Short mmCIF file of C-alpha atoms and ligand atoms in Angstrom, two decimals:
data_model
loop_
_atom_site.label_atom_id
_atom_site.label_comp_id
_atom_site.label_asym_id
_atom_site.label_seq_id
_atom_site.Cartn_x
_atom_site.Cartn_y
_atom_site.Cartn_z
CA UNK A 1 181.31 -27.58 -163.41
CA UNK A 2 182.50 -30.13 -161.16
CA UNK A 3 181.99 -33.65 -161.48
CA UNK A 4 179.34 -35.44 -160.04
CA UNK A 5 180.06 -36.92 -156.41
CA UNK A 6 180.33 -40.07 -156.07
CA UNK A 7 178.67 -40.56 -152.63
CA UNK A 8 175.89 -38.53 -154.66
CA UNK A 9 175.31 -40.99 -157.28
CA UNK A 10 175.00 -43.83 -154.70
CA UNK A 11 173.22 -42.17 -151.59
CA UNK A 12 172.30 -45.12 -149.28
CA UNK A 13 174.69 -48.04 -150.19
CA UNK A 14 173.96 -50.18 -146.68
CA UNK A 15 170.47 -49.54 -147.38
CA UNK A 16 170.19 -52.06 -150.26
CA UNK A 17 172.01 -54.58 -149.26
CA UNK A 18 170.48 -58.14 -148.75
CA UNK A 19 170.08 -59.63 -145.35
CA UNK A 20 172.91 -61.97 -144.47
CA UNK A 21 171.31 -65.29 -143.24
CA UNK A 22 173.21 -67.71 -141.43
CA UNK A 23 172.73 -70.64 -139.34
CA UNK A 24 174.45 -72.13 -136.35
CA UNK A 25 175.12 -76.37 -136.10
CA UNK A 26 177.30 -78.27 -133.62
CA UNK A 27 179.10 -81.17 -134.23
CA UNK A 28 177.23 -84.97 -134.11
CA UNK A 29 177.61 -86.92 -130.89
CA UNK A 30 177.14 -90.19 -132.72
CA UNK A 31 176.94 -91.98 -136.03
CA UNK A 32 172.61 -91.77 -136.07
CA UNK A 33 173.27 -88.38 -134.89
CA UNK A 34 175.52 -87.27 -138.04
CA UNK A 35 173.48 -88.65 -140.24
CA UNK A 36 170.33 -86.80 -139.16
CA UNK A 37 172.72 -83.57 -139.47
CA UNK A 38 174.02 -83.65 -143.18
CA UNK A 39 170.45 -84.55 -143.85
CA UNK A 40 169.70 -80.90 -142.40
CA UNK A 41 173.13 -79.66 -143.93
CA UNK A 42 171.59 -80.90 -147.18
CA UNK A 43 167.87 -78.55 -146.89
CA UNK A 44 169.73 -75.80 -145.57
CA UNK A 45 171.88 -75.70 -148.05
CA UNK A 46 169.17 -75.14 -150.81
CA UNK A 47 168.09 -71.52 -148.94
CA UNK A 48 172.07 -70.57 -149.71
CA UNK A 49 173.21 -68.73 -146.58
CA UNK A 50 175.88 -67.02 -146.29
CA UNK A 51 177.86 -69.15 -144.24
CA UNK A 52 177.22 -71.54 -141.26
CA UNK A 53 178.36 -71.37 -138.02
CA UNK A 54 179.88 -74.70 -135.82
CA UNK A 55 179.86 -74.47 -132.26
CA UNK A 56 182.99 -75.91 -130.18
CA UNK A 57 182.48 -78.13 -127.29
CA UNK A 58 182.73 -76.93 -123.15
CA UNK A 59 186.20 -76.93 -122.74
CA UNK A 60 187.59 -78.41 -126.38
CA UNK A 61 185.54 -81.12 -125.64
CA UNK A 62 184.75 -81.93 -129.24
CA UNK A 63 187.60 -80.60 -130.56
CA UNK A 64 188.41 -83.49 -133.40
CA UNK A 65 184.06 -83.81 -135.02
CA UNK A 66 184.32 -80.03 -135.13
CA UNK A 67 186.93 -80.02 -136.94
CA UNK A 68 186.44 -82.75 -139.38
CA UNK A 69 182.56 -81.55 -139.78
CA UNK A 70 184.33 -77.93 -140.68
CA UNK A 71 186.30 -79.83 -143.21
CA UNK A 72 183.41 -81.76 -144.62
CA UNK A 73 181.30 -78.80 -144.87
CA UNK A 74 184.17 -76.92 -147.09
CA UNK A 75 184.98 -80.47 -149.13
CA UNK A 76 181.63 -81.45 -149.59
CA UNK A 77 179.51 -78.69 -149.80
CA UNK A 78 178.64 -74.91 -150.75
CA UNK A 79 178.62 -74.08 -147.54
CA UNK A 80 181.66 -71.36 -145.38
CA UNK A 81 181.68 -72.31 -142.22
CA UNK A 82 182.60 -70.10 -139.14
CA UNK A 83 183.95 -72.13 -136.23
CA UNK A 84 183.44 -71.42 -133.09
CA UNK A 85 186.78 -71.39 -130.79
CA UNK A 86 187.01 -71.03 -127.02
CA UNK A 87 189.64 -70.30 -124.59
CA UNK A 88 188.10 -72.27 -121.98
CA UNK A 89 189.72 -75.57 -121.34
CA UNK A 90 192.60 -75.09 -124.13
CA UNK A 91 196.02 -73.79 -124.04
CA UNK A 92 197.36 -70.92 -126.11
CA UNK A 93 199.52 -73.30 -127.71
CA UNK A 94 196.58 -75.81 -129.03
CA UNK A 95 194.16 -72.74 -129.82
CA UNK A 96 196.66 -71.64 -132.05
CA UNK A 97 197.84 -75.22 -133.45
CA UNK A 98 193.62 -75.33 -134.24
CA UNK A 99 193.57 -71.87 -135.72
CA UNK A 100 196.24 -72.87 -137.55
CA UNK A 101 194.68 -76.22 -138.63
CA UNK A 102 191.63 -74.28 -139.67
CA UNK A 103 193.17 -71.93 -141.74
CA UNK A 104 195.17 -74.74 -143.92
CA UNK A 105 191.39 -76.70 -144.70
CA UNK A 106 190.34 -73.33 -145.71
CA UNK A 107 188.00 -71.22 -142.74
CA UNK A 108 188.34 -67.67 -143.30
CA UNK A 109 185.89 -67.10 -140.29
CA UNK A 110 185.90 -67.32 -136.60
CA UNK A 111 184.03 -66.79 -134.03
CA UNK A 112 186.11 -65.93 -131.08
CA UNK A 113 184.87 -66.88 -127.95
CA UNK A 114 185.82 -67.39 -124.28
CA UNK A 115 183.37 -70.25 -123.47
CA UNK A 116 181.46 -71.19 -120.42
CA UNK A 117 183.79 -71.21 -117.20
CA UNK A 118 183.42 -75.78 -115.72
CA UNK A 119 180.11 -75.61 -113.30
CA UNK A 120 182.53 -77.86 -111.40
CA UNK A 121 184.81 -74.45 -110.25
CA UNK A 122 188.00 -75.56 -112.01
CA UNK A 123 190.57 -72.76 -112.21
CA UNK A 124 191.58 -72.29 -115.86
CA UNK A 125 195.25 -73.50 -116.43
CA UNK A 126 198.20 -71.42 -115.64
CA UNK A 127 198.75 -68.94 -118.94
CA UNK A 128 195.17 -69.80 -119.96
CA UNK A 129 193.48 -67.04 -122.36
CA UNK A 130 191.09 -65.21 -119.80
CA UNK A 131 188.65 -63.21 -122.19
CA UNK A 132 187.82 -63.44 -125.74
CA UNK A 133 189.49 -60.85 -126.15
CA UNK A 134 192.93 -62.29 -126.19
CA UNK A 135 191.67 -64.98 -128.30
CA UNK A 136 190.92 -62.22 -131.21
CA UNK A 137 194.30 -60.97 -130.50
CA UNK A 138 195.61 -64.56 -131.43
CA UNK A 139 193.86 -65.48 -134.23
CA UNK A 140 195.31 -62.36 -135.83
CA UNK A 141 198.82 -63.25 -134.69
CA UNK A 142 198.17 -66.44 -136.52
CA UNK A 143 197.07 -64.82 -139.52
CA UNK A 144 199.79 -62.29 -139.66
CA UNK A 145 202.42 -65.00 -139.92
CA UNK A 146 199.87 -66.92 -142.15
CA UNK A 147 199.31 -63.42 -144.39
CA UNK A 148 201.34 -64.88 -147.97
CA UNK A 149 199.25 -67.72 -147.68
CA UNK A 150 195.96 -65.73 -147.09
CA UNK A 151 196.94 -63.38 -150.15
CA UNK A 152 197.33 -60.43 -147.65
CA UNK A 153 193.45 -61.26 -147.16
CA UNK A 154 191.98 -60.88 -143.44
CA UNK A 155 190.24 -63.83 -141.81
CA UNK A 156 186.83 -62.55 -140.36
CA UNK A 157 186.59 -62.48 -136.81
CA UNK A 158 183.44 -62.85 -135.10
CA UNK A 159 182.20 -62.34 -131.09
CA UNK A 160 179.22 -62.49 -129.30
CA UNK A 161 177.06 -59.60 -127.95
CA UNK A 162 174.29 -59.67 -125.36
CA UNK A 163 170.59 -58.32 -125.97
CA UNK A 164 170.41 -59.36 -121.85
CA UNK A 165 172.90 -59.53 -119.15
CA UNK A 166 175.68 -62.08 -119.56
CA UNK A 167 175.15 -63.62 -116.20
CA UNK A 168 179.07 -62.93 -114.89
CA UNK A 169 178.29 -59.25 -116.24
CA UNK A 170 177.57 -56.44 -113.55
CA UNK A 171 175.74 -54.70 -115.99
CA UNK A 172 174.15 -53.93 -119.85
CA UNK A 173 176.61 -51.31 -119.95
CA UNK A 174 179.76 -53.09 -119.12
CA UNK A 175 178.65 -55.71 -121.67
CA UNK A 176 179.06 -52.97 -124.57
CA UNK A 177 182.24 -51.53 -123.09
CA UNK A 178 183.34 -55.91 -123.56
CA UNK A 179 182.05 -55.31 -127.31
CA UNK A 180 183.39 -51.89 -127.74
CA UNK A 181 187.09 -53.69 -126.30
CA UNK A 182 186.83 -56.53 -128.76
CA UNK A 183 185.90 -54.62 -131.59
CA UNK A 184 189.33 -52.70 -130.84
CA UNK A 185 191.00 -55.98 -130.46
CA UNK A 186 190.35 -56.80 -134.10
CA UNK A 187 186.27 -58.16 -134.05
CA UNK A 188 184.84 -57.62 -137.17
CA UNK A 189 181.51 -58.55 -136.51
CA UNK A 190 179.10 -60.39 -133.64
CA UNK A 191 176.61 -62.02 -133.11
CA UNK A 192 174.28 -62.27 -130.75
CA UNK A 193 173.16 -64.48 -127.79
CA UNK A 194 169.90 -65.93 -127.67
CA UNK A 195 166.78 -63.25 -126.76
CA UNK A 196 163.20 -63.70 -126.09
CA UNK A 197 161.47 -59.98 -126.05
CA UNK A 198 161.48 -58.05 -129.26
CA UNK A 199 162.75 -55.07 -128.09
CA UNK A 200 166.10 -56.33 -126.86
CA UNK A 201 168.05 -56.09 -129.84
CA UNK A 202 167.00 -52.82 -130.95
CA UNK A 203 168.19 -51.59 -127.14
CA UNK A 204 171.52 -53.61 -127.25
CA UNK A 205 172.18 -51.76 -130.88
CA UNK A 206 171.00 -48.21 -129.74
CA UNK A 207 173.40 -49.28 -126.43
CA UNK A 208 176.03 -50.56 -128.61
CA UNK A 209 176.07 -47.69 -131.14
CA UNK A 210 175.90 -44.86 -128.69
CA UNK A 211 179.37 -46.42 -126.97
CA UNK A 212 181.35 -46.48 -130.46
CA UNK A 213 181.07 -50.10 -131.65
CA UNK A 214 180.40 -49.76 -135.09
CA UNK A 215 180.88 -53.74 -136.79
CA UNK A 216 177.59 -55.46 -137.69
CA UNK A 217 175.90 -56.85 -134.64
CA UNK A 218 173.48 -59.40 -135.85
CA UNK A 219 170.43 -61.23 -133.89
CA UNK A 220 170.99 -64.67 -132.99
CA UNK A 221 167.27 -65.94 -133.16
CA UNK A 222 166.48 -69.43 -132.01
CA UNK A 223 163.21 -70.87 -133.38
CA UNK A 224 160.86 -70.95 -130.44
CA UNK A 225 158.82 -74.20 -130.49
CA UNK A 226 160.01 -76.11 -128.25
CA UNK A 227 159.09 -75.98 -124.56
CA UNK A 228 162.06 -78.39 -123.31
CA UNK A 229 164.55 -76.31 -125.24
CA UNK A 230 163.65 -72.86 -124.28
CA UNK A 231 163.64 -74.04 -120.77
CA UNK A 232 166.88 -75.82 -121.09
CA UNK A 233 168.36 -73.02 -123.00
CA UNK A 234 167.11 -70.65 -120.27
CA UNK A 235 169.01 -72.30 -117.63
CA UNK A 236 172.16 -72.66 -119.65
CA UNK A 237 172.50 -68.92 -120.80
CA UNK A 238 170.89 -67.30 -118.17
CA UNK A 239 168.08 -66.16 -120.56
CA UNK A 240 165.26 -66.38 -118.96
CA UNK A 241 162.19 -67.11 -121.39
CA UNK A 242 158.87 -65.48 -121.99
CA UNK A 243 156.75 -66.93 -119.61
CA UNK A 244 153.62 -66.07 -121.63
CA UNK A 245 155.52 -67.98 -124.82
CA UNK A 246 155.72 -71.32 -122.75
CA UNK A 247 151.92 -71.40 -121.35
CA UNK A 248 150.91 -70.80 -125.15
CA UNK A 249 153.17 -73.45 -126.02
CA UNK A 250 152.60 -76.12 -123.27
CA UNK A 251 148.73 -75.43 -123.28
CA UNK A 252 149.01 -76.21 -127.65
CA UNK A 253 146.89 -79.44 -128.61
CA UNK A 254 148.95 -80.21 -130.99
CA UNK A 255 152.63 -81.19 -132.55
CA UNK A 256 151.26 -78.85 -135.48
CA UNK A 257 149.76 -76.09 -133.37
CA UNK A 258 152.42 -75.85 -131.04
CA UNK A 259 155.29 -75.16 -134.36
CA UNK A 260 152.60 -73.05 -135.45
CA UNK A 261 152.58 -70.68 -132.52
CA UNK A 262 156.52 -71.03 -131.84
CA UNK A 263 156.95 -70.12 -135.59
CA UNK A 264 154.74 -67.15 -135.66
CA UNK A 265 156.77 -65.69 -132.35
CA UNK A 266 160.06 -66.56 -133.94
CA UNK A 267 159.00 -64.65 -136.98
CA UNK A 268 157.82 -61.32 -134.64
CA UNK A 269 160.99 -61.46 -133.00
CA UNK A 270 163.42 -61.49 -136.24
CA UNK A 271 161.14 -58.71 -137.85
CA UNK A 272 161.17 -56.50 -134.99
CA UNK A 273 165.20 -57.43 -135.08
CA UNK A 274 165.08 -56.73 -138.78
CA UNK A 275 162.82 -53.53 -138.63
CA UNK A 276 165.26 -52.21 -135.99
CA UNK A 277 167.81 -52.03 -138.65
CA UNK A 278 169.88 -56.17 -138.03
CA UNK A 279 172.05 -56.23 -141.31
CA UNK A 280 171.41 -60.58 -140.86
CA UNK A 281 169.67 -62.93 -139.12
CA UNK A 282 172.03 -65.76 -137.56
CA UNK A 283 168.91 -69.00 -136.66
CA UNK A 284 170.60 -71.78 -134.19
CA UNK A 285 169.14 -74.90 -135.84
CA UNK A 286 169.90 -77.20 -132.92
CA UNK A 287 171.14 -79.27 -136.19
CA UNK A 288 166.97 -79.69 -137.06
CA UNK A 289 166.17 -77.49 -140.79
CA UNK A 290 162.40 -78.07 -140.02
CA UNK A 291 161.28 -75.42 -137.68
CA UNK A 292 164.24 -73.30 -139.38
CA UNK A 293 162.91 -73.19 -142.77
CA UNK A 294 159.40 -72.46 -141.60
CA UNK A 295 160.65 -69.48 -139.85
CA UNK A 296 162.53 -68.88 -143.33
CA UNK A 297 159.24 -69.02 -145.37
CA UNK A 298 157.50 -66.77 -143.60
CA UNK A 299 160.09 -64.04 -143.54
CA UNK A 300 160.63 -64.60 -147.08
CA UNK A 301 164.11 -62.33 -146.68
CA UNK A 302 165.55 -60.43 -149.82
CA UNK A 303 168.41 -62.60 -150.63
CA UNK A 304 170.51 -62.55 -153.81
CA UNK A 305 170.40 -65.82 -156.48
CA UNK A 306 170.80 -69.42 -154.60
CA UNK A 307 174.10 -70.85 -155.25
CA UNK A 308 173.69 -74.61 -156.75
CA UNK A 309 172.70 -77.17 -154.61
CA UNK A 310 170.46 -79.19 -153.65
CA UNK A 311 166.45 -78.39 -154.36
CA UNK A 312 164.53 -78.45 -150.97
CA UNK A 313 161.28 -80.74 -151.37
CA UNK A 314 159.60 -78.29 -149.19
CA UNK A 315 155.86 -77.26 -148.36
CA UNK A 316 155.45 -73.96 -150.89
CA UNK A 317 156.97 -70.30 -149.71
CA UNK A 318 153.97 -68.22 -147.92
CA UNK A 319 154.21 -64.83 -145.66
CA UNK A 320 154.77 -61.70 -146.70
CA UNK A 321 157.78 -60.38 -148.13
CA UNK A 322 160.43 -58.03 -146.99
CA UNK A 323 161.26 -55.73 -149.69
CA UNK A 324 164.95 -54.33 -150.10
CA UNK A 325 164.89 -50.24 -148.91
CA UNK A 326 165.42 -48.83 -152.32
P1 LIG B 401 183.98 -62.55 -123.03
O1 LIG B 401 183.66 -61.52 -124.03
O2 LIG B 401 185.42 -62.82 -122.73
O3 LIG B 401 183.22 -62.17 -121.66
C1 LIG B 401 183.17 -63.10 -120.60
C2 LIG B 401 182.88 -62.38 -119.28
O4 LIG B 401 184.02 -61.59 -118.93
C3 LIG B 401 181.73 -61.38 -119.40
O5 LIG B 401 181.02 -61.35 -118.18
C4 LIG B 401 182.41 -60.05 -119.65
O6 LIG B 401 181.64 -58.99 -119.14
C5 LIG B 401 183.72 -60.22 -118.88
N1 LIG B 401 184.84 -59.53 -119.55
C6 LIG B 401 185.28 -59.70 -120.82
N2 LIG B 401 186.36 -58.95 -121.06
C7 LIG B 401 186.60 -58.28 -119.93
C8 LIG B 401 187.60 -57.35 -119.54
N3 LIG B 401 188.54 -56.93 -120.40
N4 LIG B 401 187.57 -56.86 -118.27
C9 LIG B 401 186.62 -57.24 -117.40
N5 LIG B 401 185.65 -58.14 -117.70
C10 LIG B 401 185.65 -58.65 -118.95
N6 LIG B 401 180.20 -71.41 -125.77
C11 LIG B 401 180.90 -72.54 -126.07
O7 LIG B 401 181.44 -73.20 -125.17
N7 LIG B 401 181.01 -72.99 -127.38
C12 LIG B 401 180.44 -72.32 -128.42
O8 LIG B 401 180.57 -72.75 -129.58
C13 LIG B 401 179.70 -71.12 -128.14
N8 LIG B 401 179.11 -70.41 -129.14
C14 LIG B 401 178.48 -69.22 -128.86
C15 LIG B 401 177.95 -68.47 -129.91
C16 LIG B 401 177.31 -67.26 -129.66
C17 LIG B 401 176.76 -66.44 -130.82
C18 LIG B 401 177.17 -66.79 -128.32
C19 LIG B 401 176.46 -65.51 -128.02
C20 LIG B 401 177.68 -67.55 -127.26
C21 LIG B 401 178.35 -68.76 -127.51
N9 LIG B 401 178.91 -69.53 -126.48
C22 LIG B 401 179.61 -70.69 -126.77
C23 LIG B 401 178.74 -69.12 -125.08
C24 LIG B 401 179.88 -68.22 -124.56
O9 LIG B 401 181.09 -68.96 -124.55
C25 LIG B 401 179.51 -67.76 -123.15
O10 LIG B 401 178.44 -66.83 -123.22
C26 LIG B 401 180.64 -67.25 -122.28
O11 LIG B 401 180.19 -67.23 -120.92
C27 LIG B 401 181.16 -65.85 -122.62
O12 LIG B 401 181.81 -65.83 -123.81
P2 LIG B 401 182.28 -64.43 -124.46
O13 LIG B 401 183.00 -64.78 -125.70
O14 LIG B 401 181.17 -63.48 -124.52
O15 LIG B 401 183.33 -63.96 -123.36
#
C-alpha cells in the first residue's frame, strides 16, 4: 500500500487561511498632525494587522517623515511597515541609497511604485526610472548585494493593480499585461487602487487570473463616509465615485447617519471583495482609526490571536461574522 498523499491529507490549504488585514498611513505634515497619527497608530494597533503600509510623497517630497515614521513604527511598535517608494521625482542613485536605508532600520516590504507624473508637465530627469517596473528590478538588485545580511531571506515586493482604468492606461487589458510584467519583474504581491462598485475587483481578478498573474492581488478599500474625500479622491485617481453613494451621503442629517451609511457601503464593498475570493483587505485610513475600525467591527474578519498591544477602548464588536472555509 502506498503511503498516504500528502496533498490528500491537506486538500484546500489557501482555503483556511485568515484574511490578511492591513492598513495604509502617510507621513504627518506637522507636529498637531503627528500626534493625531500615533494616536490612530496606537487603536490600530490593538486589531493586530499584518503590517501597515506608508505612502511616499509626489516626487520624494516627504522623503525624511517617511522615513523616520517607518523607523518609529519598527522601534516603537508591533507594527511591519511596507513603504511606499516612487520613481517619480528621484534618481536611481537616491531610490537605492533609500532602499538601502530601509533595509538597515529593518523593512522587509515594499511597495514599488512609479508615482504620479508633476501636473505641472515636468519631464522626469535624464536616467530617471520610467515604470515601476524598473523600480522592482532595483530593489532586488539592492537586496541581492544586501542577501548575507537578509539571511538569504527575500524582501516582499509589492505593486499596485487597477479594479478601473489607470487614467494614462489605453485599456483594462493593458493594465493586467502592466501586472502580469511586474509580477515577472519580481512583484510578489499588489494591491489595489481605490474602487467604488462591488463588482470591480472580482472582474480585475477574473482579468488578472485569466492573463497568468498569479501573486495575491488584494482590495484596497477606502472607508466611504466622507463626501469631500471621495470627491477629492475621485479627481486625484481618476476614480470616479458612485454618484448614488454621495446623494445618500450629502442628503444624511447627521455626523452619525452619514458614518452610518458610508460604513454600511464600505462593508458591501469589502464582502463582495472578500466573497470574490481577496486573500486581505488593505483599508487607507487617511491616518483617522475611527471610520476604520467601524468598518472592522462589522466585518468581524477571521484573524489569528492579537499580538500584545495596546487594548482599544472601543464601542463593543457587532455584525456578523465571516467564518474561515473549512
Ligand atoms: P506603473 O505600473 O509603472 O504604470 C504607470 C503607467 O505606465 C500605467 O498607465 C501603465 O499602463 C503604463 N506602463 C507601465 N509599464 C509599462 C510598460 N512596460 N510599457 C508600457 N506602458 C507601461 N503615489 C505616490 O506618489 N505615493 C504613494 O505612496 C502611492 N501609493 C499608492 C498605493 C497604491 C496601493 C496604489 C494603487 C497607488 C499608489 N500611488 C502612490 C499612486 C501611483 O503612483 C499612481 O497610480 C501612478 O500613476 C502609477 O503608478 P504604478 O506603480 O501603477 O505605475
Amino acid at each position: 500500500m502506498s503511503p498516504p498523499s500528502l496533498i490528500d491529507a491537506h486538500p484546500h490549504p489557501a482555503a483556511t487561511a485568515p484574511v490578511a488585514l492591513s492598513y495604509e498611513l502617510f507621513p504627518p505634515r506637522s507636529p498637531a498632525a503627528a500626534e493625531s497619527l500615533w494616536t490612530t497608530i496606537g487603536e490600530l494597533e490593538t486589531t493586530n494587522p499584518d503590517y501597515v503600509s506608508v505612502t511616499y510623497g509626489a516626487s520624494g517630497s516627504n522623503r525624511g517623515t517617511a522615513v523616520e515614521l517607518i523607523n518609529r513604527l519598527v522601534q516603537e511598535t508591533t507594527l511591519r511597515p511596507l513603504a511606499h517608494l516612487t520613481c517619480v521625482g528621484n534618481t536611481p542613485q537616491q531610490l537605492a541609497g533609500v532602499i538601502a536605508e530601509l533595509l538597515d532600520v529593518g523593512v522587509r516590504g515594499i511597495l514599488a511604485l512609479r508615482g504620479d507624473q508633476p501636473k505641472d508637465g515636468t519631464e522626469p530627469a535624464q536616467g530617471s526610472l520610467r515604470y515601476a517596473q524598473d523600480l522592482i528590478e532595483l530593489i532586488r538588485r539592492v537586496e541581492q548585494r544586501r542577501s548575507a545580511l537578509l539571511c538569504a531571506g527575500k524582501v516582499a515586493v509589492g505593486v499596485a493593480a487597477y479594479p478601473s482604468r489607470h487614467p494614462e492606461s489605453p485599456s483594462e487589458a493593458h493594465d493586467v499585461e502592466v501586472l502580469l510584467a511586474k509580477q515577472r519583474s519580481g512583484a510578489d504581491f499588489a494591491i489595489t487602487q481605490v474602487f467604488f462598485h462591488p463588482g470591480q475587483y472580482e472582474q480585475l481578478l477574473a482579468r488578472a487570473r485569466r492573463a497568468g498573474v498569479t501573486i495575491p492581488i488584494i482590495p484596497g478599500v477606502m472607508p466611504l463616509t466622507s463626501v469631500r474625500r471621495l470627491t477629492r479622491l475621485g479627481e486625484l485617481t481618476g476614480v470616479e465615485p458612485a454618484p448614488e453613494l454621495l446623494e445618500r451621503l450629502a442628503a444624511a442629517d447627521t455626523d452619525a447617519e452619514r458614518n452610518r451609511i458610508g460604513v454600511a457601503a464600505t462593508v458591501d464593498l469589502a464582502n463582495a471583495a472578500l466573497d470574490a475570493g481577496a486573500p486581505g483587505l488593505h483599508l487607507y485610513t487617511f491616518n483617522e482609526h475611527a471610520s476604520a475600525l467601524d468598518v472592522l467591527d462589522r466585518l468581524a474578519l477571521p484573524r489569528p490571536g492579537a499580538r500584545p498591544g495596546p487594548r482599544r477602548s472601543a464601542a463593543p464588536r457587532g455584525g456578523t461574522e465571516r467564518r474561515l472555509a473549512s
